[in-house]
Coordinates of C-alpha atoms and ligand atoms in Angstrom, one line a residue:
M28 CA 17.7 14.7 -9.4
I29 CA 16.3 18.1 -8.6
A30 CA 15.9 18.7 -5.0
R31 CA 12.3 19.6 -4.1
S32 CA 9.9 19.7 -1.3
P33 CA 6.4 18.6 -1.7
L34 CA 5.0 21.5 0.2
N35 CA 6.7 24.3 -1.8
A36 CA 4.5 27.2 -2.5
E37 CA 4.4 25.8 -6.1
P38 CA 4.5 22.1 -5.7
L39 CA 4.9 19.8 -8.7
N40 CA 1.5 19.1 -9.9
W41 CA 1.0 15.4 -8.8
S42 CA -1.6 14.6 -11.2
D43 CA 0.6 15.6 -14.0
E44 CA 3.5 13.6 -12.5
L45 CA 1.0 10.6 -12.2
S46 CA -0.1 10.9 -15.8
R47 CA 3.7 10.6 -16.8
A48 CA 3.9 7.3 -15.0
Y49 CA 5.5 4.4 -17.1
T50 CA 2.9 2.2 -18.6
S51 CA 5.2 0.2 -20.8
P52 CA 7.6 -2.3 -19.2
V53 CA 9.8 -2.3 -22.3
E54 CA 10.3 1.6 -22.0
L55 CA 11.0 1.2 -18.2
L56 CA 13.5 -1.6 -18.7
R57 CA 15.2 0.3 -21.6
D58 CA 15.6 3.5 -19.3
L59 CA 17.1 1.3 -16.6
G60 CA 19.6 -0.1 -19.1
L61 CA 18.1 -3.6 -19.2
D62 CA 17.2 -6.0 -21.9
P63 CA 13.4 -7.2 -21.4
A64 CA 14.1 -10.8 -22.1
S65 CA 17.1 -11.3 -19.9
A66 CA 15.6 -9.1 -17.2
G67 CA 12.8 -11.7 -17.0
F68 CA 9.8 -9.6 -18.5
A69 CA 7.0 -11.8 -19.5
P70 CA 4.5 -9.8 -21.9
P71 CA 1.6 -12.2 -21.4
A72 CA 1.7 -11.4 -17.6
A73 CA 1.4 -7.6 -18.4
R74 CA -2.1 -8.4 -20.0
L75 CA -3.3 -9.9 -16.8
F76 CA -2.8 -6.8 -14.7
H77 CA -1.8 -3.5 -16.2
F78 CA 1.8 -2.1 -15.8
R79 CA 2.0 1.1 -14.1
V80 CA 4.9 2.8 -12.2
P81 CA 5.4 6.5 -11.4
R82 CA 8.7 8.1 -12.1
P83 CA 9.7 9.2 -8.6
F84 CA 9.5 5.4 -7.7
V85 CA 11.6 4.3 -10.7
N86 CA 14.2 7.0 -9.8
R87 CA 15.0 4.9 -6.7
M88 CA 15.7 1.8 -8.7
Q89 CA 19.3 0.8 -9.5
R90 CA 20.3 0.9 -13.2
C91 CA 21.3 -2.3 -14.9
N92 CA 20.1 -4.4 -12.0
P93 CA 17.5 -6.9 -12.9
R94 CA 17.2 -8.1 -9.3
D95 CA 16.5 -4.6 -8.1
P96 CA 14.0 -4.9 -5.2
L97 CA 11.8 -2.1 -6.4
L98 CA 11.8 -3.2 -10.0
L99 CA 10.7 -6.8 -8.9
Q100 CA 7.7 -5.5 -7.2
V101 CA 6.2 -4.1 -10.5
L102 CA 7.8 -6.2 -13.3
P103 CA 5.4 -8.6 -15.0
R104 CA 7.3 -12.0 -14.9
E105 CA 6.8 -15.6 -15.9
G106 CA 5.8 -16.6 -12.4
E107 CA 2.4 -14.8 -12.8
L108 CA 1.3 -17.2 -15.4
V109 CA 1.6 -20.3 -13.2
N110 CA -1.7 -21.6 -11.5
V111 CA -0.9 -22.9 -8.1
P112 CA -3.6 -24.8 -6.0
G113 CA -4.6 -22.6 -3.1
F114 CA -4.2 -19.3 -4.9
G115 CA -7.5 -17.6 -6.1
S116 CA -9.0 -14.4 -7.2
D117 CA -10.3 -13.3 -3.7
P118 CA -7.9 -14.9 -1.2
V119 CA -9.3 -12.8 1.7
A120 CA -13.0 -13.4 1.0
D121 CA -13.7 -9.7 0.4
D122 CA -16.9 -10.7 -1.3
L123 CA -18.4 -11.9 2.0
A124 CA -17.5 -8.7 3.7
V125 CA -19.7 -6.3 1.5
R126 CA -22.3 -4.5 3.4
V127 CA -23.4 -2.2 0.5
P128 CA -21.4 -1.7 -2.7
G129 CA -18.0 -0.2 -1.9
L130 CA -18.3 -0.7 2.0
L131 CA -16.5 -3.6 3.5
Q132 CA -16.7 -4.8 7.0
K133 CA -14.8 -7.7 8.5
Y134 CA -13.8 -6.6 12.0
H135 CA -15.6 -5.0 14.9
G136 CA -15.9 -1.3 15.0
R137 CA -14.3 -0.5 11.7
A138 CA -15.4 -0.5 8.2
L139 CA -13.5 0.1 5.0
L140 CA -14.6 2.3 2.0
I141 CA -13.4 1.0 -1.5
L142 CA -13.4 4.6 -3.0
T143 CA -11.7 3.7 -6.3
G144 CA -9.9 1.1 -8.3
G145 CA -7.2 3.5 -9.3
C146 CA -3.7 3.1 -8.0
A147 CA -0.6 5.1 -8.9
V148 CA 1.6 1.9 -9.0
H149 CA 0.5 -1.7 -9.9
C150 CA 2.1 -4.0 -7.4
R151 CA 2.3 -7.4 -8.9
Y152 CA 1.5 -9.2 -5.6
C153 CA -1.6 -7.0 -4.9
F154 CA -4.3 -9.1 -3.1
R155 CA -6.8 -6.8 -4.8
R156 CA -5.4 -7.3 -8.4
E157 CA -8.6 -9.4 -9.3
Y158 CA -11.0 -7.1 -7.4
P159 CA -14.1 -6.3 -9.2
Y160 CA -13.8 -2.6 -9.0
Q161 CA -17.2 -1.9 -10.5
G162 CA -18.2 -2.5 -6.9
A163 CA -16.1 0.6 -5.8
V164 CA -18.2 3.2 -4.1
G165 CA -17.7 6.0 -6.5
S166 CA -19.7 9.2 -6.0
D167 CA -23.0 7.7 -7.0
K168 CA -22.9 5.0 -4.2
L169 CA -21.3 7.0 -1.6
T170 CA -24.3 8.4 -0.1
A171 CA -25.8 4.8 0.4
A172 CA -22.5 3.7 2.1
I173 CA -22.4 6.8 4.3
E174 CA -26.1 6.0 5.4
V175 CA -24.9 2.6 6.7
I176 CA -22.1 4.2 8.6
A177 CA -24.5 6.8 10.1
H178 CA -26.9 4.1 11.2
D179 CA -24.5 1.6 12.7
T180 CA -23.3 3.2 16.0
S181 CA -20.8 0.3 16.5
L182 CA -18.7 1.9 13.6
A183 CA -16.1 4.0 15.4
E184 CA -13.5 4.1 12.6
V185 CA -13.8 4.5 8.8
I186 CA -10.9 3.4 6.7
L187 CA -10.5 5.0 3.2
S188 CA -9.1 2.5 0.8
G189 CA -9.3 1.3 -2.7
G190 CA -7.3 1.0 -5.0
D191 CA -5.6 4.1 -3.6
P192 CA -7.9 6.7 -2.1
L193 CA -5.3 9.4 -2.6
T194 CA -5.8 9.1 -6.3
L195 CA -9.0 11.2 -5.7
R196 CA -8.8 15.0 -5.6
D197 CA -8.3 17.0 -2.5
A198 CA -11.7 18.6 -2.7
A199 CA -13.5 15.2 -3.1
L200 CA -11.6 13.9 -0.1
A201 CA -12.3 16.9 2.0
Q202 CA -16.0 16.7 1.3
L203 CA -16.1 12.9 2.2
I204 CA -14.1 13.5 5.4
N205 CA -16.5 16.3 6.4
R206 CA -19.5 14.1 5.9
L207 CA -17.8 11.3 8.0
A208 CA -16.9 13.9 10.7
A209 CA -20.6 14.9 10.9
I210 CA -21.5 11.3 12.1
P211 CA -21.2 11.6 16.0
H212 CA -20.2 8.0 16.7
V213 CA -17.4 8.0 14.1
R214 CA -14.2 8.8 16.3
R215 CA -11.3 8.0 13.9
L216 CA -10.2 8.4 10.3
R217 CA -7.9 6.1 8.7
V218 CA -6.3 6.1 5.2
H219 CA -4.6 3.1 3.6
T220 CA -2.4 4.5 0.7
R221 CA 0.9 3.9 -1.0
L222 CA 1.0 7.4 -2.8
P223 CA 3.2 9.3 -0.2
V224 CA 5.7 6.6 -1.0
V225 CA 5.4 6.2 -4.8
L226 CA 4.5 9.8 -5.6
P227 CA 5.5 12.1 -2.6
S228 CA 4.3 15.2 -4.4
R229 CA 0.8 14.0 -3.7
V230 CA 1.2 15.2 -0.1
T231 CA -0.1 18.8 -0.8
S232 CA -1.0 21.3 1.7
P233 CA -4.8 20.9 0.7
L234 CA -4.5 17.3 1.4
V235 CA -3.0 17.7 4.8
A236 CA -5.6 20.3 5.6
A237 CA -8.4 17.8 4.5
L238 CA -6.9 15.2 6.7
T239 CA -6.6 17.4 9.7
G240 CA -9.5 19.8 9.2
T241 CA -12.2 18.0 11.3
R242 CA -12.5 16.7 14.7
L243 CA -11.5 13.2 13.7
P244 CA -7.9 12.3 14.5
A245 CA -6.3 10.7 11.5
V246 CA -4.1 7.8 11.0
M247 CA -2.3 7.0 7.7
V248 CA -1.1 3.4 6.9
V249 CA 1.4 3.5 4.1
H250 CA 2.9 0.6 2.3
V251 CA 6.7 0.2 2.1
N252 CA 8.4 -3.2 1.4
H253 CA 12.1 -2.2 1.1
P254 CA 14.4 0.5 2.6
H255 CA 15.3 1.7 -1.0
E256 CA 11.7 3.1 -1.2
I257 CA 12.3 5.7 1.2
D258 CA 14.2 8.7 0.0
R259 CA 14.4 12.4 0.9
D260 CA 11.2 13.4 -0.8
V261 CA 9.2 10.5 1.0
R262 CA 10.7 11.6 4.3
A263 CA 9.8 15.3 3.7
A264 CA 6.2 14.2 2.8
C265 CA 5.8 12.1 6.0
L266 CA 7.3 14.8 8.2
A267 CA 4.7 17.3 6.8
L268 CA 2.0 14.8 7.7
R269 CA 3.3 14.1 11.0
D270 CA 3.9 17.7 11.9
A271 CA 0.3 18.4 11.1
G272 CA -0.7 15.6 13.5
V273 CA -1.4 12.6 11.2
A274 CA -0.1 9.4 12.9
L275 CA 1.9 7.3 10.4
L276 CA 2.1 3.5 10.4
N277 CA 3.4 1.1 7.8
Q278 CA 2.5 -2.3 6.5
T279 CA 4.9 -4.5 4.6
V280 CA 4.1 -7.7 2.5
L281 CA 6.8 -10.3 2.9
L282 CA 8.1 -11.0 -0.6
R283 CA 10.4 -13.6 -1.8
G284 CA 13.5 -12.2 -3.5
I285 CA 12.7 -8.5 -2.4
N286 CA 12.5 -8.4 1.5
D287 CA 12.8 -12.0 2.7
C288 CA 15.9 -11.3 4.7
A289 CA 16.2 -10.1 8.3
E290 CA 18.8 -7.5 7.5
T291 CA 16.5 -5.9 5.0
L292 CA 13.4 -5.8 7.3
I293 CA 15.5 -4.4 10.1
A294 CA 16.9 -1.8 8.0
L295 CA 13.4 -1.0 6.7
S296 CA 12.0 -0.4 10.3
E297 CA 15.0 1.8 11.2
K298 CA 14.7 3.9 8.0
M299 CA 11.0 4.3 8.4
F300 CA 11.5 5.5 11.9
E301 CA 13.7 8.2 10.5
A302 CA 10.6 9.3 8.4
R303 CA 8.6 9.2 11.8
I304 CA 6.7 6.1 10.6
L305 CA 6.0 3.1 13.0
P306 CA 5.8 -0.4 11.7
Y307 CA 2.2 -1.9 12.0
Y308 CA 1.9 -5.0 10.1
L309 CA 4.2 -7.5 8.2
H310 CA 1.8 -9.6 6.1
Q311 CA 2.4 -13.1 5.2
L312 CA 1.3 -13.0 1.3
D313 CA -2.4 -13.3 0.5
R314 CA -2.7 -16.0 -1.8
V315 CA -4.0 -14.2 -5.0
T316 CA -3.7 -15.7 -8.4
G317 CA -0.5 -14.7 -10.2
A318 CA 1.5 -14.0 -7.0
S319 CA 2.8 -17.6 -6.0
H320 CA 6.3 -16.6 -7.0
F321 CA 6.4 -14.0 -4.2
E322 CA 5.5 -16.5 -1.5
V323 CA 8.0 -17.0 1.4
D324 CA 7.6 -20.5 3.0
D325 CA 6.4 -20.4 6.8
V326 CA 9.7 -21.8 8.2
S327 CA 11.8 -19.1 6.6
A328 CA 9.3 -16.5 7.5
R329 CA 9.3 -17.5 11.2
N330 CA 13.1 -17.5 11.2
L331 CA 13.4 -14.1 10.0
Y332 CA 10.7 -12.7 12.2
T333 CA 12.5 -14.2 15.2
E334 CA 15.6 -12.4 14.2
M335 CA 13.8 -9.2 13.9
R336 CA 12.5 -9.4 17.4
R337 CA 16.1 -10.3 18.7
R338 CA 17.5 -7.3 17.0
L339 CA 15.1 -4.4 17.2
P340 CA 13.3 -2.6 20.0
G341 CA 9.8 -3.8 20.4
Y342 CA 8.3 -0.5 18.9
L343 CA 10.2 -1.1 15.7
V344 CA 8.9 -4.7 15.3
P345 CA 5.8 -5.1 13.1
R346 CA 3.0 -7.5 14.1
F347 CA 3.5 -10.5 11.8
V348 CA 0.1 -11.5 10.6
R349 CA -1.7 -13.6 8.0
E350 CA -5.3 -12.7 6.9
I351 CA -7.5 -15.8 7.2
A352 CA -10.8 -15.5 5.5
G353 CA -13.6 -15.4 8.0
A354 CA -11.4 -14.7 11.2
E355 CA -12.3 -11.8 13.6
S356 CA -9.0 -10.1 13.1
K357 CA -5.8 -10.4 11.2
T358 CA -4.3 -13.4 12.7
P359 CA -0.9 -13.3 14.4
F360 CA 1.5 -15.6 12.7
L361 CA 4.1 -16.1 15.4
Ligands
LIG411 C1 -7.4 -5.5 7.1 C2 -8.7 -5.0 7.1 C3 -9.0 -3.9 8.1 C4 -8.0 -3.4 9.1 O1 -7.6 -4.2 10.1 P1 -6.9 -3.7 11.3 O2 -6.5 -4.9 12.1 O3 -7.8 -2.7 12.0 O4 -5.7 -2.9 10.9 C5 -10.3 -3.5 8.2 N1 -11.3 -3.9 7.3 C6 -10.9 -4.7 6.5 C7 -12.1 -5.3 5.6 C8 -9.7 -5.3 6.3 O5 -9.5 -6.3 5.3
LIG412 S1 -0.9 0.4 -4.2 FE1 -2.0 -1.2 -2.9 S2 -3.9 -1.5 -3.8 FE2 -2.6 -0.5 -5.4 S3 -1.6 -2.3 -6.6 FE3 -0.3 -1.7 -4.9 S4 -0.8 -3.1 -3.2 FE4 -2.5 -3.0 -4.7

């Protein structure tokens, strides 16, 4: 692999890199030296939720390993076709949280902007895999959403979400962040994104400038599930963000066959800290249709979390939570 820094004077153009993402599971499996049928690929599952994986993420997969923990996060498998009672299209009741199209609020003091349905990677367990993204805020509805934020003085924090908000252009993000910073009662900016992990070239100088160019302190919550997801490029991107003053947190989804092992989660916390990311949440899976094969039973989940607490300093232990529709916050699981 060619060594590169995402903050070089001439960075890799991230949108070109994104457009070269794999969109065919067969092609990805072939490049990994795997046979589609014996690797567990189920073509009908790919029709339920499109396949998409950027190449930098693929570069961290092991060749010839059908159980690779990164591959299993993105590969459409038979399990997605099974209908299991208790699993539905909106497991966390996002529909009840809509204040105006594209603006969700569930909890006191913070509201979440669904800026786009676009993501760089399609994670098969995504709780928004069934989300009706025609309800995303886009540019047309943005003014209405910002009006609501401006008129509600209880909103101290705005969360940019999606999809992945960093699929938007730097100029659009900078403009939005400036509009939010002009609202006196907004005190914090938060970004929920997977892009610095799956496509580290996305962390450009203009992006860092947009995130840190206003009076709002910024926190970025990334999404990493396995230590193999963090490589030198991810670390460099995270260090650039941190050095510019962006606080970095991580959320992880507990996933059967991928990270449901104390050793793996402990290694993940340690490796994240080397990239200056602190653990925030470990989520028990949201029960979205098509994701039942990722669910870890509660007893195993509690055991492995207990082991994490026993082995890690407190600041490297994420809060283990489950989202219960209608609750006033994420609910501690243990
Ligand atoms: C999860 C979530 C948040 C963030 O909750 P925190 O506990 O503040 O991290 C905010 N808004 C919505 C709608 C959410 O689903
Ligand atoms: S990056 Fe996030 S929003 Fe996008 S598919 Fe993955 S989990 Fe879902």
